[in-house]
């Protein structure tokens, strides 16, 4: 904050002191003006004169009223205007009492609104100028009378201009503060969305691989004594699944690193090109998985491709955990018009997963992923037993579709 700004803050903190100083300065100017007579015997000459005692009293009253001009602007204007009218009627020659009324009118225009300024300003100009022209000993067209009209008009205009500027500056500051709050809210929203996305990735990775590790560890423990070769194979699958889990966790947690940190080892986000590898990990864990694809090599946007992979991964993980030891899973990927449909079926007789009321976050995470890419997800038990997960995902992401439309319109225009 600059020295000038600090000085303004100190002055604004004590308005009564400022108004008292202003009243003292106005009183000094009016008293000095009351001792000057511009109409001497030789014409327009300046000569000293002695003001009437009544004029000095009216000067003091008008100046003293200005101390309360911010607290009671209309009352102070009425008082100073009344003092000025009395001076115009009784004073001979007149003292500049109207100066206090001009300051009071400026204050009313600067504090109140424009309609009030118009009404009060016209009334003040009419009363003060009309009284001066009608009651004074000078001709009605004298420059002192025209001066009262000019000064009251300028006071109202100046006060209205100051009020308009203050309102404009306040509006700019309010708009800037609102924009700052909007940016902060947008930043918080994006942080929340990023946290949710990372949480979904972590859940998908951990749930999938830990489920496989759990199954293979159980197999190894069961056949350790009688069939050590099979137990060794199961432990190898545990090692492979744990290594894959660590790699994916490292890639996901790498997103949380700061820009200046050393680069973390990452790998491309998984997609449907790794579907056979995904199905193989479940087959190694003892789940019978059948895969059928009719997507004719469709290239998907990265977000849609990742969503499709995670939906299948989570659905197969749920089959592995809930459908029973003899369950069979069927995965189909089909291109249907502008969409690609993902279906995962199982014939298990497990715990009967209900999409919206069951515990855990797997089905909720699937629904959030599909919704994020403008798709739809349907989950529920199958007639006769088992469970069904069906996702419809757009082949063209919303942003890419909009860009393609804009390009087409531009080329056509």
CSV table of C-alpha atoms in Angstrom, one decimal, residues 269-273 275 293 295-309 312 333-342 373 392-397 400:
chain,number,residue,atom,x,y,z
A,269,UNK,CA,-3.3,-45.7,-19.9
A,270,UNK,CA,-4.8,-49.2,-20.5
A,271,UNK,CA,-7.5,-49.7,-23.1
A,272,UNK,CA,-9.4,-52.3,-25.0
A,273,UNK,CA,-6.1,-53.3,-26.8
A,275,UNK,CA,-8.5,-56.8,-23.2
A,293,UNK,CA,-15.4,-58.7,-30.1
A,295,UNK,CA,-15.9,-53.6,-32.9
A,296,UNK,CA,-14.1,-53.9,-36.3
A,297,UNK,CA,-10.9,-52.2,-35.0
A,298,UNK,CA,-12.7,-49.0,-33.8
A,299,UNK,CA,-10.4,-46.4,-32.5
A,300,UNK,CA,-11.8,-44.9,-29.3
A,301,UNK,CA,-10.8,-41.6,-27.6
A,302,UNK,CA,-8.5,-42.1,-24.7
A,303,UNK,CA,-11.1,-41.3,-22.1
A,304,UNK,CA,-13.7,-43.7,-23.6
A,305,UNK,CA,-11.1,-46.4,-24.1
A,306,UNK,CA,-10.0,-46.2,-20.5
A,307,UNK,CA,-13.6,-46.2,-19.3
A,308,UNK,CA,-14.4,-49.3,-21.3
A,309,UNK,CA,-11.3,-51.1,-20.0
A,312,UNK,CA,-14.7,-54.7,-17.9
A,333,UNK,CA,-17.5,-55.6,-27.2
A,334,UNK,CA,-19.8,-54.6,-30.1
A,335,UNK,CA,-19.9,-51.5,-32.3
A,336,UNK,CA,-23.5,-50.3,-32.7
A,337,UNK,CA,-23.8,-47.2,-34.8
A,338,UNK,CA,-22.2,-44.2,-33.1
A,339,UNK,CA,-21.7,-46.2,-29.8
A,340,UNK,CA,-19.7,-49.1,-28.6
A,341,UNK,CA,-21.5,-51.5,-26.2
A,342,UNK,CA,-19.8,-53.4,-23.4
A,373,UNK,CA,-17.8,-39.8,-21.0
A,392,UNK,CA,-23.1,-47.9,-23.8
A,393,UNK,CA,-20.2,-45.5,-24.6
A,394,UNK,CA,-20.0,-43.0,-27.5
A,395,UNK,CA,-17.3,-43.7,-30.1
A,396,UNK,CA,-16.7,-40.0,-30.5
A,397,UNK,CA,-16.0,-38.0,-27.4
A,400,UNK,CA,-14.0,-34.1,-30.4
